[in-house]
């Protein structure tokens, strides 16, 4: 597996993170086949020598190692477990590594199904953002042990600098969700601080410097608050993805009857941001929730959407087929917000059920229509 020249790698999902990560694998000399839902996002890699595959299964069929970096748990489920998914197509003994931030339970399901199919599969979400992906300095969070990952270590090291082994399937995802709830609360913390600084007519940059030299700063305030102040709301890391992550964490907490009040607050705020048009903005657009309505509108938000009637199914859809959770289209199962079907039990936003547990009726993108 460590022989660069003979190891075939497939990469599915060449978006903001995937394209950069796949680029490092390509640069290291591996033969790389790529697939993405829209081919345009793979063009850069194709121009650099990658081979295009029309479907995830076609990408996976000859590969020794398959990476996936898609958006939501529903995407992961489709790519792996559909009848034409990579699990059926993969060679015996292949390694399937999911880099997406996704559901711990789904990671366990994929691991178990892979074992039956004589294939290795583990979750390996990442942290470090677009900058880390571009620099090849991501932190990798493995739902596997050192021995399990050893055969693919040289490939992981093309884009990851620190590896944390959490040993069990799904545990990488759980650890990543811990990181995400902390990140989300840190973001709420710095957004509150900047609003208070403005109200007090303080130099906001100086306040950030103060926070950085004291105990009030965070990775989020160091890397994202300056973008908020500069009015740079490009993603980076899309608000709809952080909402998905916090919703997944709330779902896990709900299952364990654990209250996460910080995550509840952060979810409510990121959900509002997504509802009013900020789904595909960078997470740093959170500060726009504190801005004058006119300033928020100039940045592309529309507060009137918050009061819009929910679509017939009571979901966060804007009613025109576009989901308020990030613009991914509603298909047959009408799934949204993190990967769960809208059915009779009407679950949304990462899978937490309505009406029970952490007050999700209030906090969900369904405008309280539980
Ligand atoms: P992104 O730009 O939306 O990338 C996701 C890619 O997956 C898109 O190019 C999408 O294609 C593709 N895709 C989705 N479903 C697919 C399918 N069934 N078959 C083939 N391709 C499919 O998002 P991202 O920022 O790279 O994030 C990806 C994941 O990493 C998310 O789970 C996110 O939470 C996590 N993450 C992001 C960051 C960050 O800073 N951005 C950091 C750490 C972790 P189309 O767009 O063409 O539909």
mmCIF file of C-alpha atoms and ligand atoms in Angstrom:
data_model
loop_
_atom_site.group_PDB
_atom_site.id
_atom_site.type_symbol
_atom_site.label_atom_id
_atom_site.label_comp_id
_atom_site.label_asym_id
_atom_site.label_seq_id
_atom_site.Cartn_x
_atom_site.Cartn_y
_atom_site.Cartn_z
ATOM 1 C CA UNK A 1 0.000 0.000 0.000
ATOM 2 C CA UNK A 2 2.898 2.340 0.658
ATOM 3 C CA UNK A 3 4.151 2.026 -2.917
ATOM 4 C CA UNK A 4 3.057 5.285 -4.488
ATOM 5 C CA UNK A 5 3.408 4.031 -8.023
ATOM 6 C CA UNK A 6 1.178 0.995 -7.684
ATOM 7 C CA UNK A 7 -1.473 2.284 -5.244
ATOM 8 C CA UNK A 8 -4.643 3.455 -6.952
ATOM 9 C CA UNK A 9 -6.626 6.094 -5.087
ATOM 10 C CA UNK A 10 -10.186 7.280 -5.703
ATOM 11 C CA UNK A 11 -11.552 10.550 -4.330
ATOM 12 C CA UNK A 12 -15.280 11.292 -4.222
ATOM 13 C CA UNK A 13 -16.422 14.824 -3.432
ATOM 14 C CA UNK A 14 -14.114 17.499 -4.778
ATOM 15 C CA UNK A 15 -15.657 20.564 -3.141
ATOM 16 C CA UNK A 16 -13.887 23.173 -1.006
ATOM 17 C CA UNK A 17 -12.047 20.607 1.132
ATOM 18 C CA UNK A 18 -11.989 17.595 -1.180
ATOM 19 C CA UNK A 19 -10.359 19.336 -4.145
ATOM 20 C CA UNK A 20 -7.509 20.609 -1.979
ATOM 21 C CA UNK A 21 -6.975 17.274 -0.220
ATOM 22 C CA UNK A 22 -7.111 15.293 -3.468
ATOM 23 C CA UNK A 23 -4.559 17.729 -4.910
ATOM 24 C CA UNK A 24 -2.014 16.664 -2.266
ATOM 25 C CA UNK A 25 -2.607 12.993 -3.024
ATOM 26 C CA UNK A 26 -2.063 13.712 -6.702
ATOM 27 C CA UNK A 27 1.068 15.756 -5.987
ATOM 28 C CA UNK A 28 2.485 12.843 -4.013
ATOM 29 C CA UNK A 29 2.391 10.761 -7.190
ATOM 30 C CA UNK A 30 -0.603 8.488 -6.627
ATOM 31 C CA UNK A 31 -2.788 7.513 -9.573
ATOM 32 C CA UNK A 32 -6.000 9.342 -8.744
ATOM 33 C CA UNK A 33 -9.545 8.861 -10.026
ATOM 34 C CA UNK A 34 -12.119 11.450 -9.010
ATOM 35 C CA UNK A 35 -15.874 11.817 -8.959
ATOM 36 C CA UNK A 36 -18.053 14.714 -7.866
ATOM 37 C CA UNK A 37 -21.766 15.397 -8.264
ATOM 38 C CA UNK A 38 -20.950 18.291 -10.577
ATOM 39 C CA UNK A 39 -17.977 17.676 -12.832
ATOM 40 C CA UNK A 40 -16.901 21.364 -12.913
ATOM 41 C CA UNK A 41 -15.556 21.130 -9.380
ATOM 42 C CA UNK A 42 -13.176 18.370 -10.451
ATOM 43 C CA UNK A 43 -11.836 20.190 -13.523
ATOM 44 C CA UNK A 44 -8.773 21.579 -11.728
ATOM 45 C CA UNK A 45 -7.739 18.078 -10.657
ATOM 46 C CA UNK A 46 -8.443 16.637 -14.109
ATOM 47 C CA UNK A 47 -6.202 19.295 -15.639
ATOM 48 C CA UNK A 48 -3.455 18.149 -13.265
ATOM 49 C CA UNK A 49 -3.688 14.501 -14.353
ATOM 50 C CA UNK A 50 -6.535 12.934 -12.373
ATOM 51 C CA UNK A 51 -8.932 10.595 -14.185
ATOM 52 C CA UNK A 52 -12.670 11.277 -14.200
ATOM 53 C CA UNK A 53 -15.238 8.642 -13.194
ATOM 54 C CA UNK A 54 -18.925 9.150 -13.960
ATOM 55 C CA UNK A 55 -20.138 7.635 -10.684
ATOM 56 C CA UNK A 56 -18.774 6.981 -7.192
ATOM 57 C CA UNK A 57 -18.920 3.232 -7.907
ATOM 58 C CA UNK A 58 -16.926 3.613 -11.099
ATOM 59 C CA UNK A 59 -14.315 5.643 -9.223
ATOM 60 C CA UNK A 60 -14.096 2.985 -6.504
ATOM 61 C CA UNK A 61 -14.071 -0.218 -8.496
ATOM 62 C CA UNK A 62 -10.317 -0.499 -9.169
ATOM 63 C CA UNK A 63 -9.095 1.591 -6.259
ATOM 64 C CA UNK A 64 -6.970 0.332 -3.369
ATOM 65 C CA UNK A 65 -8.012 3.336 -1.285
ATOM 66 C CA UNK A 66 -11.227 5.349 -1.643
ATOM 67 C CA UNK A 67 -11.679 8.707 0.071
ATOM 68 C CA UNK A 68 -15.034 10.441 0.402
ATOM 69 C CA UNK A 69 -15.468 14.107 1.329
ATOM 70 C CA UNK A 70 -19.114 14.890 0.608
ATOM 71 C CA UNK A 71 -21.462 17.272 2.414
ATOM 72 C CA UNK A 72 -24.076 15.561 4.569
ATOM 73 C CA UNK A 73 -24.803 12.186 6.135
ATOM 74 C CA UNK A 74 -27.399 11.608 3.404
ATOM 75 C CA UNK A 75 -24.646 12.050 0.811
ATOM 76 C CA UNK A 76 -22.393 9.633 2.697
ATOM 77 C CA UNK A 77 -25.175 7.084 2.941
ATOM 78 C CA UNK A 78 -25.944 7.339 -0.753
ATOM 79 C CA UNK A 79 -22.306 7.117 -1.821
ATOM 80 C CA UNK A 80 -21.546 4.081 0.358
ATOM 81 C CA UNK A 81 -24.725 2.119 0.884
ATOM 82 C CA UNK A 82 -26.861 2.630 -2.237
ATOM 83 C CA UNK A 83 -27.245 -0.441 -4.423
ATOM 84 C CA UNK A 84 -24.855 1.238 -6.849
ATOM 85 C CA UNK A 85 -22.649 2.600 -4.075
ATOM 86 C CA UNK A 86 -18.931 2.198 -3.401
ATOM 87 C CA UNK A 87 -19.318 -0.594 -0.880
ATOM 88 C CA UNK A 88 -20.651 -2.958 -3.515
ATOM 89 C CA UNK A 89 -18.182 -1.766 -6.124
ATOM 90 C CA UNK A 90 -15.014 -1.827 -3.988
ATOM 91 C CA UNK A 91 -12.364 -4.509 -4.376
ATOM 92 C CA UNK A 92 -11.902 -6.947 -1.532
ATOM 93 C CA UNK A 93 -9.276 -5.597 0.842
ATOM 94 C CA UNK A 94 -9.724 -1.998 -0.292
ATOM 95 C CA UNK A 95 -9.737 0.849 2.232
ATOM 96 C CA UNK A 96 -12.750 3.193 2.309
ATOM 97 C CA UNK A 97 -12.108 6.327 4.341
ATOM 98 C CA UNK A 98 -14.822 8.896 4.985
ATOM 99 C CA UNK A 99 -13.458 12.394 5.649
ATOM 100 C CA UNK A 100 -16.923 14.017 5.746
ATOM 101 C CA UNK A 101 -18.202 15.293 9.093
ATOM 102 C CA UNK A 102 -21.100 12.907 9.450
ATOM 103 C CA UNK A 103 -23.145 10.771 11.804
ATOM 104 C CA UNK A 104 -21.294 8.466 14.234
ATOM 105 C CA UNK A 105 -23.996 5.811 13.869
ATOM 106 C CA UNK A 106 -23.755 5.905 10.087
ATOM 107 C CA UNK A 107 -19.976 5.466 10.370
ATOM 108 C CA UNK A 108 -20.543 2.366 12.516
ATOM 109 C CA UNK A 109 -23.085 1.017 10.027
ATOM 110 C CA UNK A 110 -20.685 1.496 7.137
ATOM 111 C CA UNK A 111 -17.842 -0.117 9.084
ATOM 112 C CA UNK A 112 -19.995 -3.156 9.868
ATOM 113 C CA UNK A 113 -21.255 -3.506 6.298
ATOM 114 C CA UNK A 114 -17.682 -3.202 5.044
ATOM 115 C CA UNK A 115 -16.491 -5.972 7.335
ATOM 116 C CA UNK A 116 -19.074 -8.305 5.834
ATOM 117 C CA UNK A 117 -17.909 -7.324 2.337
ATOM 118 C CA UNK A 118 -14.238 -7.927 3.231
ATOM 119 C CA UNK A 119 -13.382 -4.274 2.851
ATOM 120 C CA UNK A 120 -11.829 -1.930 5.445
ATOM 121 C CA UNK A 121 -13.813 1.208 6.262
ATOM 122 C CA UNK A 122 -13.281 3.895 8.872
ATOM 123 C CA UNK A 123 -14.376 7.430 9.628
ATOM 124 C CA UNK A 124 -11.710 10.094 9.513
ATOM 125 C CA UNK A 125 -13.219 13.587 9.745
ATOM 126 C CA UNK A 126 -10.739 16.427 9.642
ATOM 127 C CA UNK A 127 -10.222 19.811 11.198
ATOM 128 C CA UNK A 128 -8.108 22.744 10.077
ATOM 129 C CA UNK A 129 -10.432 24.332 7.535
ATOM 130 C CA UNK A 130 -9.878 25.263 3.935
ATOM 131 C CA UNK A 131 -6.504 26.783 4.829
ATOM 132 C CA UNK A 132 -5.373 23.520 6.426
ATOM 133 C CA UNK A 133 -6.614 21.524 3.446
ATOM 134 C CA UNK A 134 -4.738 23.775 1.034
ATOM 135 C CA UNK A 135 -1.554 23.682 3.100
ATOM 136 C CA UNK A 136 -1.803 19.922 3.685
ATOM 137 C CA UNK A 137 -1.700 20.450 7.440
ATOM 138 C CA UNK A 138 -5.072 19.098 8.513
ATOM 139 C CA UNK A 139 -5.668 17.323 11.785
ATOM 140 C CA UNK A 140 -7.173 13.883 11.167
ATOM 141 C CA UNK A 141 -9.590 12.344 13.666
ATOM 142 C CA UNK A 142 -9.707 8.611 13.149
ATOM 143 C CA UNK A 143 -12.412 6.197 14.170
ATOM 144 C CA UNK A 144 -9.730 3.527 13.966
ATOM 145 C CA UNK A 145 -6.570 2.452 15.743
ATOM 146 C CA UNK A 146 -2.969 3.004 14.649
ATOM 147 C CA UNK A 147 -2.650 -0.568 13.393
ATOM 148 C CA UNK A 148 -5.874 -0.307 11.355
ATOM 149 C CA UNK A 149 -4.676 2.831 9.600
ATOM 150 C CA UNK A 150 -1.018 1.883 9.184
ATOM 151 C CA UNK A 151 -1.318 0.589 5.596
ATOM 152 C CA UNK A 152 -2.756 3.927 4.432
ATOM 153 C CA UNK A 153 -0.640 6.189 6.632
ATOM 154 C CA UNK A 154 1.600 7.456 3.804
ATOM 155 C CA UNK A 155 -1.474 8.681 1.924
ATOM 156 C CA UNK A 156 -3.049 10.246 5.020
ATOM 157 C CA UNK A 157 0.222 12.064 5.660
ATOM 158 C CA UNK A 158 0.058 13.779 2.279
ATOM 159 C CA UNK A 159 -2.658 16.046 3.709
ATOM 160 C CA UNK A 160 -2.686 15.458 7.468
ATOM 161 C CA UNK A 161 -0.028 16.559 9.913
ATOM 162 C CA UNK A 162 -1.563 15.466 13.208
ATOM 163 C CA UNK A 163 -3.474 12.249 13.648
ATOM 164 C CA UNK A 164 -5.714 11.444 16.606
ATOM 165 C CA UNK A 165 -6.700 7.787 16.880
ATOM 166 C CA UNK A 166 -10.014 7.228 18.653
ATOM 167 C CA UNK A 167 -9.874 3.482 17.958
ATOM 168 C CA UNK A 168 -13.542 2.594 17.448
ATOM 169 C CA UNK A 169 -15.776 3.016 14.376
ATOM 170 C CA UNK A 170 -17.794 6.221 14.693
ATOM 171 C CA UNK A 171 -15.570 7.573 17.483
ATOM 172 C CA UNK A 172 -13.760 9.842 15.035
ATOM 173 C CA UNK A 173 -17.106 11.441 14.208
ATOM 174 C CA UNK A 174 -18.046 11.790 17.867
ATOM 175 C CA UNK A 175 -14.711 13.461 18.612
ATOM 176 C CA UNK A 176 -15.145 15.784 15.644
ATOM 177 C CA UNK A 177 -18.612 16.768 16.925
ATOM 178 C CA UNK A 178 -17.009 17.632 20.281
ATOM 179 C CA UNK A 179 -14.722 19.978 18.384
ATOM 180 C CA UNK A 180 -17.667 21.434 16.490
ATOM 181 C CA UNK A 181 -19.814 22.248 19.514
ATOM 182 C CA UNK A 182 -16.842 23.970 21.090
ATOM 183 C CA UNK A 183 -16.144 25.852 17.848
ATOM 184 C CA UNK A 184 -19.791 26.928 17.544
ATOM 185 C CA UNK A 185 -19.876 28.275 21.097
ATOM 186 C CA UNK A 186 -16.537 30.050 20.579
ATOM 187 C CA UNK A 187 -18.056 31.716 17.545
ATOM 188 C CA UNK A 188 -21.082 32.861 19.516
ATOM 189 C CA UNK A 189 -18.646 34.127 22.147
ATOM 190 C CA UNK A 190 -16.664 36.275 19.762
ATOM 191 C CA UNK A 191 -19.805 37.519 17.984
ATOM 192 C CA UNK A 192 -21.194 38.653 21.366
ATOM 193 C CA UNK A 193 -17.864 40.303 22.187
ATOM 194 C CA UNK A 194 -17.722 42.219 18.905
ATOM 195 C CA UNK A 195 -21.307 43.425 19.322
ATOM 196 C CA UNK A 196 -20.511 44.668 22.825
ATOM 197 C CA UNK A 197 -17.329 46.347 21.595
ATOM 198 C CA UNK A 198 -19.269 48.205 18.925
ATOM 199 C CA UNK A 199 -21.959 49.273 21.364
ATOM 200 C CA UNK A 200 -19.198 50.621 23.624
ATOM 201 C CA UNK A 201 -17.565 52.486 20.712
ATOM 202 C CA UNK A 202 -14.364 50.485 21.122
ATOM 203 C CA UNK A 203 -11.805 49.646 18.465
ATOM 204 C CA UNK A 204 -12.922 46.090 17.660
ATOM 205 C CA UNK A 205 -9.478 45.031 16.369
ATOM 206 C CA UNK A 206 -7.943 46.176 19.637
ATOM 207 C CA UNK A 207 -10.557 44.157 21.543
ATOM 208 C CA UNK A 208 -9.609 41.075 19.501
ATOM 209 C CA UNK A 209 -5.929 41.687 20.294
ATOM 210 C CA UNK A 210 -6.821 41.941 23.956
ATOM 211 C CA UNK A 211 -8.784 38.689 23.780
ATOM 212 C CA UNK A 212 -5.884 36.966 22.007
ATOM 213 C CA UNK A 213 -3.477 37.970 24.754
ATOM 214 C CA UNK A 214 -5.866 36.985 27.515
ATOM 215 C CA UNK A 215 -8.153 34.035 28.114
ATOM 216 C CA UNK A 216 -11.113 35.193 26.031
ATOM 217 C CA UNK A 217 -9.604 34.388 22.664
ATOM 218 C CA UNK A 218 -10.059 31.171 20.686
ATOM 219 C CA UNK A 219 -8.961 29.630 17.411
ATOM 220 C CA UNK A 220 -12.251 30.911 16.009
ATOM 221 C CA UNK A 221 -11.734 34.481 17.181
ATOM 222 C CA UNK A 222 -8.150 34.430 15.899
ATOM 223 C CA UNK A 223 -8.901 33.125 12.420
ATOM 224 C CA UNK A 224 -12.516 34.110 11.736
ATOM 225 C CA UNK A 225 -13.287 37.283 13.689
ATOM 226 C CA UNK A 226 -10.975 39.398 11.487
ATOM 227 C CA UNK A 227 -12.953 38.200 8.457
ATOM 228 C CA UNK A 228 -16.205 39.155 10.186
ATOM 229 C CA UNK A 229 -14.804 42.625 10.833
ATOM 230 C CA UNK A 230 -13.616 42.971 7.236
ATOM 231 C CA UNK A 231 -17.034 41.980 5.867
ATOM 232 C CA UNK A 232 -15.510 38.900 4.197
ATOM 233 C CA UNK A 233 -18.272 36.301 4.376
ATOM 234 C CA UNK A 234 -16.998 33.898 1.715
ATOM 235 C CA UNK A 235 -16.769 30.233 2.755
ATOM 236 C CA UNK A 236 -14.306 28.653 4.032
ATOM 237 C CA UNK A 237 -16.626 26.621 6.076
ATOM 238 C CA UNK A 238 -20.267 27.053 5.193
ATOM 239 C CA UNK A 239 -22.781 28.016 7.875
ATOM 240 C CA UNK A 240 -25.073 25.180 6.776
ATOM 241 C CA UNK A 241 -22.331 22.669 7.514
ATOM 242 C CA UNK A 242 -21.744 23.966 11.028
ATOM 243 C CA UNK A 243 -25.487 23.885 11.607
ATOM 244 C CA UNK A 244 -25.451 20.252 10.441
ATOM 245 C CA UNK A 245 -22.577 19.432 12.806
ATOM 246 C CA UNK A 246 -24.212 21.033 15.838
ATOM 247 C CA UNK A 247 -27.488 19.294 14.987
ATOM 248 C CA UNK A 248 -25.665 15.954 14.828
ATOM 249 C CA UNK A 249 -24.103 16.663 18.220
ATOM 250 C CA UNK A 250 -27.497 17.568 19.664
ATOM 251 C CA UNK A 251 -28.902 14.350 18.304
ATOM 252 C CA UNK A 252 -26.171 12.327 20.025
ATOM 253 C CA UNK A 253 -26.698 14.279 23.240
ATOM 254 C CA UNK A 254 -30.433 13.758 23.051
ATOM 255 C CA UNK A 255 -29.940 10.010 22.653
ATOM 256 C CA UNK A 256 -27.835 10.065 25.816
ATOM 257 C CA UNK A 257 -30.280 12.377 27.644
ATOM 258 C CA UNK A 258 -27.523 14.940 27.931
ATOM 259 C CA UNK A 259 -28.223 18.687 27.807
ATOM 260 C CA UNK A 260 -25.816 20.855 25.775
ATOM 261 C CA UNK A 261 -27.080 24.389 26.398
ATOM 262 C CA UNK A 262 -24.185 26.065 24.568
ATOM 263 C CA UNK A 263 -24.812 23.960 21.488
ATOM 264 C CA UNK A 264 -28.557 24.686 21.728
ATOM 265 C CA UNK A 265 -27.873 28.403 21.612
ATOM 266 C CA UNK A 266 -25.360 28.092 18.796
ATOM 267 C CA UNK A 267 -27.764 25.897 16.825
ATOM 268 C CA UNK A 268 -30.561 28.444 17.150
ATOM 269 C CA UNK A 269 -28.270 31.220 15.883
ATOM 270 C CA UNK A 270 -26.743 29.300 12.972
ATOM 271 C CA UNK A 271 -30.183 28.011 12.039
ATOM 272 C CA UNK A 272 -31.470 31.593 11.915
ATOM 273 C CA UNK A 273 -28.498 32.619 9.779
ATOM 274 C CA UNK A 274 -29.264 29.773 7.368
ATOM 275 C CA UNK A 275 -32.968 30.606 7.245
ATOM 276 C CA UNK A 276 -32.374 34.211 6.265
ATOM 277 C CA UNK A 277 -30.098 33.410 3.348
ATOM 278 C CA UNK A 278 -26.709 32.740 4.945
ATOM 279 C CA UNK A 279 -26.509 28.949 4.432
ATOM 280 C CA UNK A 280 -23.674 29.136 1.969
ATOM 281 C CA UNK A 281 -21.873 32.022 3.581
ATOM 282 C CA UNK A 282 -18.864 31.305 5.759
ATOM 283 C CA UNK A 283 -19.627 30.672 9.428
ATOM 284 C CA UNK A 284 -18.094 34.074 10.248
ATOM 285 C CA UNK A 285 -21.292 35.636 8.826
ATOM 286 C CA UNK A 286 -22.777 34.864 12.262
ATOM 287 C CA UNK A 287 -21.916 38.430 13.286
ATOM 288 C CA UNK A 288 -24.420 39.691 10.693
ATOM 289 C CA UNK A 289 -27.191 38.534 13.045
ATOM 290 C CA UNK A 290 -26.111 41.373 15.349
ATOM 291 C CA UNK A 291 -25.907 43.974 12.553
ATOM 292 C CA UNK A 292 -28.449 46.614 11.516
ATOM 293 C CA UNK A 293 -30.994 45.089 9.138
ATOM 294 C CA UNK A 294 -29.770 47.292 6.285
ATOM 295 C CA UNK A 295 -26.177 46.143 6.740
ATOM 296 C CA UNK A 296 -27.295 42.519 6.847
ATOM 297 C CA UNK A 297 -29.307 43.074 3.655
ATOM 298 C CA UNK A 298 -26.304 44.663 1.946
ATOM 299 C CA UNK A 299 -24.357 41.488 2.766
ATOM 300 C CA UNK A 300 -27.092 39.355 1.187
ATOM 301 C CA UNK A 301 -29.354 38.402 4.113
ATOM 302 C CA UNK A 302 -33.107 38.878 4.204
ATOM 303 C CA UNK A 303 -34.725 38.885 7.645
ATOM 304 C CA UNK A 304 -38.207 38.678 6.124
ATOM 305 C CA UNK A 305 -37.446 35.036 5.248
ATOM 306 C CA UNK A 306 -37.513 34.215 8.945
ATOM 307 C CA UNK A 307 -41.211 34.901 9.062
ATOM 308 C CA UNK A 308 -41.944 33.203 5.769
ATOM 309 C CA UNK A 309 -44.581 30.501 5.914
ATOM 310 C CA UNK A 310 -42.974 27.096 6.043
ATOM 311 C CA UNK A 311 -43.536 24.883 3.040
ATOM 312 C CA UNK A 312 -46.390 22.399 3.157
ATOM 313 C CA UNK A 313 -44.343 19.769 4.879
ATOM 314 C CA UNK A 314 -43.455 22.209 7.601
ATOM 315 C CA UNK A 315 -39.798 22.136 6.675
ATOM 316 C CA UNK A 316 -37.228 24.812 6.192
ATOM 317 C CA UNK A 317 -37.754 24.758 2.444
ATOM 318 C CA UNK A 318 -38.344 28.150 1.028
ATOM 319 C CA UNK A 319 -41.318 26.660 -0.768
ATOM 320 C CA UNK A 320 -39.681 26.720 -4.153
ATOM 321 C CA UNK A 321 -37.906 23.434 -3.907
ATOM 322 C CA UNK A 322 -34.767 25.038 -2.513
ATOM 323 C CA UNK A 323 -34.023 23.986 0.998
ATOM 324 C CA UNK A 324 -33.269 26.725 3.459
ATOM 325 C CA UNK A 325 -30.562 24.442 4.766
ATOM 326 C CA UNK A 326 -28.104 25.116 2.042
ATOM 327 C CA UNK A 327 -29.612 24.924 -1.322
ATOM 328 C CA UNK A 328 -29.355 21.203 -1.900
ATOM 329 C CA UNK A 329 -32.365 20.141 -3.844
ATOM 330 C CA UNK A 330 -35.110 18.061 -2.346
ATOM 331 C CA UNK A 331 -35.290 14.745 -3.985
ATOM 332 C CA UNK A 332 -37.551 11.786 -3.516
ATOM 333 C CA UNK A 333 -36.994 11.272 0.160
ATOM 334 C CA UNK A 334 -37.112 14.992 0.706
ATOM 335 C CA UNK A 335 -34.162 15.003 2.989
ATOM 336 C CA UNK A 336 -32.438 17.984 4.341
ATOM 337 C CA UNK A 337 -30.280 19.579 6.956
ATOM 338 C CA UNK A 338 -28.025 16.749 7.869
ATOM 339 C CA UNK A 339 -29.418 13.648 6.659
ATOM 340 C CA UNK A 340 -32.657 12.251 7.691
ATOM 341 C CA UNK A 341 -35.865 11.822 5.923
ATOM 342 C CA UNK A 342 -38.802 14.044 6.502
ATOM 343 C CA UNK A 343 -41.444 11.557 7.124
ATOM 344 C CA UNK A 344 -44.189 11.055 9.591
ATOM 345 C CA UNK A 345 -41.888 11.629 12.487
ATOM 346 C CA UNK A 346 -40.843 14.857 10.847
ATOM 347 C CA UNK A 347 -37.209 14.998 11.676
ATOM 348 C CA UNK A 348 -35.006 17.739 10.459
ATOM 349 C CA UNK A 349 -31.743 19.578 10.917
ATOM 350 C CA UNK A 350 -29.380 16.762 11.671
ATOM 351 C CA UNK A 351 -31.794 14.229 12.855
ATOM 352 C CA UNK A 352 -33.079 15.438 16.167
ATOM 353 C CA UNK A 353 -36.713 14.639 16.576
ATOM 354 C CA UNK A 354 -39.260 17.337 16.967
ATOM 355 C CA UNK A 355 -41.184 17.817 20.102
ATOM 356 C CA UNK A 356 -38.869 16.051 22.520
ATOM 357 C CA UNK A 357 -35.602 16.650 24.211
ATOM 358 C CA UNK A 358 -33.720 19.863 23.797
ATOM 359 C CA UNK A 359 -36.613 22.082 22.711
ATOM 360 C CA UNK A 360 -35.988 21.376 19.072
ATOM 361 C CA UNK A 361 -39.392 22.657 18.157
ATOM 362 C CA UNK A 362 -38.163 26.148 18.897
ATOM 363 C CA UNK A 363 -34.724 25.770 17.459
ATOM 364 C CA UNK A 364 -35.393 23.985 14.256
ATOM 365 C CA UNK A 365 -35.451 25.390 10.803
ATOM 366 C CA UNK A 366 -39.089 24.452 10.599
ATOM 367 C CA UNK A 367 -40.084 27.700 12.242
ATOM 368 C CA UNK A 368 -41.343 26.025 15.361
ATOM 369 C CA UNK A 369 -43.930 23.964 13.523
ATOM 370 C CA UNK A 370 -43.203 20.725 15.297
HETATM 371 P P1 LIG B 1 -18.534 21.312 -0.311
HETATM 372 O O1 LIG B 1 -17.677 22.334 -0.948
HETATM 373 O O2 LIG B 1 -20.004 21.411 -0.437
HETATM 374 O O3 LIG B 1 -18.051 19.869 -0.836
HETATM 375 C C1 LIG B 1 -18.838 18.716 -0.824
HETATM 376 C C2 LIG B 1 -18.724 18.099 -2.195
HETATM 377 O O4 LIG B 1 -19.327 16.813 -2.202
HETATM 378 C C3 LIG B 1 -19.419 18.943 -3.260
HETATM 379 O O5 LIG B 1 -18.496 19.210 -4.295
HETATM 380 C C4 LIG B 1 -20.549 18.037 -3.722
HETATM 381 O O6 LIG B 1 -20.824 18.168 -5.081
HETATM 382 C C5 LIG B 1 -19.983 16.665 -3.443
HETATM 383 N N1 LIG B 1 -21.018 15.638 -3.295
HETATM 384 C C6 LIG B 1 -22.059 15.641 -2.453
HETATM 385 N N2 LIG B 1 -22.782 14.518 -2.620
HETATM 386 C C7 LIG B 1 -22.180 13.802 -3.573
HETATM 387 C C8 LIG B 1 -22.450 12.549 -4.185
HETATM 388 N N3 LIG B 1 -23.524 11.822 -3.834
HETATM 389 N N4 LIG B 1 -21.616 12.111 -5.149
HETATM 390 C C9 LIG B 1 -20.544 12.843 -5.523
HETATM 391 N N5 LIG B 1 -20.231 14.041 -4.985
HETATM 392 C C10 LIG B 1 -21.039 14.502 -4.017
HETATM 393 O O7 LIG B 1 -18.217 21.249 1.254
HETATM 394 P P2 LIG B 1 -16.803 21.278 2.008
HETATM 395 O O8 LIG B 1 -16.630 22.594 2.647
HETATM 396 O O9 LIG B 1 -15.734 20.723 1.147
HETATM 397 O O10 LIG B 1 -17.126 20.265 3.203
HETATM 398 C C11 LIG B 1 -17.241 18.870 2.971
HETATM 399 C C12 LIG B 1 -17.428 18.178 4.324
HETATM 400 O O11 LIG B 1 -16.306 18.453 5.151
HETATM 401 C C13 LIG B 1 -18.665 18.642 5.104
HETATM 402 O O12 LIG B 1 -19.204 17.558 5.811
HETATM 403 C C14 LIG B 1 -18.086 19.679 6.068
HETATM 404 O O13 LIG B 1 -18.883 19.795 7.230
HETATM 405 C C15 LIG B 1 -16.722 19.081 6.354
HETATM 406 N N6 LIG B 1 -15.649 20.029 6.711
HETATM 407 C C16 LIG B 1 -15.538 21.244 6.073
HETATM 408 C C17 LIG B 1 -14.509 22.105 6.432
HETATM 409 C C18 LIG B 1 -14.345 23.449 5.784
HETATM 410 O O14 LIG B 1 -13.640 24.312 6.355
HETATM 411 N N7 LIG B 1 -14.919 23.701 4.612
HETATM 412 C C19 LIG B 1 -13.581 21.725 7.429
HETATM 413 C C20 LIG B 1 -13.702 20.471 8.016
HETATM 414 C C21 LIG B 1 -14.738 19.626 7.654
HETATM 415 P P3 LIG B 1 -21.705 19.399 -5.694
HETATM 416 O O15 LIG B 1 -21.408 20.613 -4.889
HETATM 417 O O16 LIG B 1 -21.251 19.476 -7.086
HETATM 418 O O17 LIG B 1 -23.100 18.980 -5.523
#
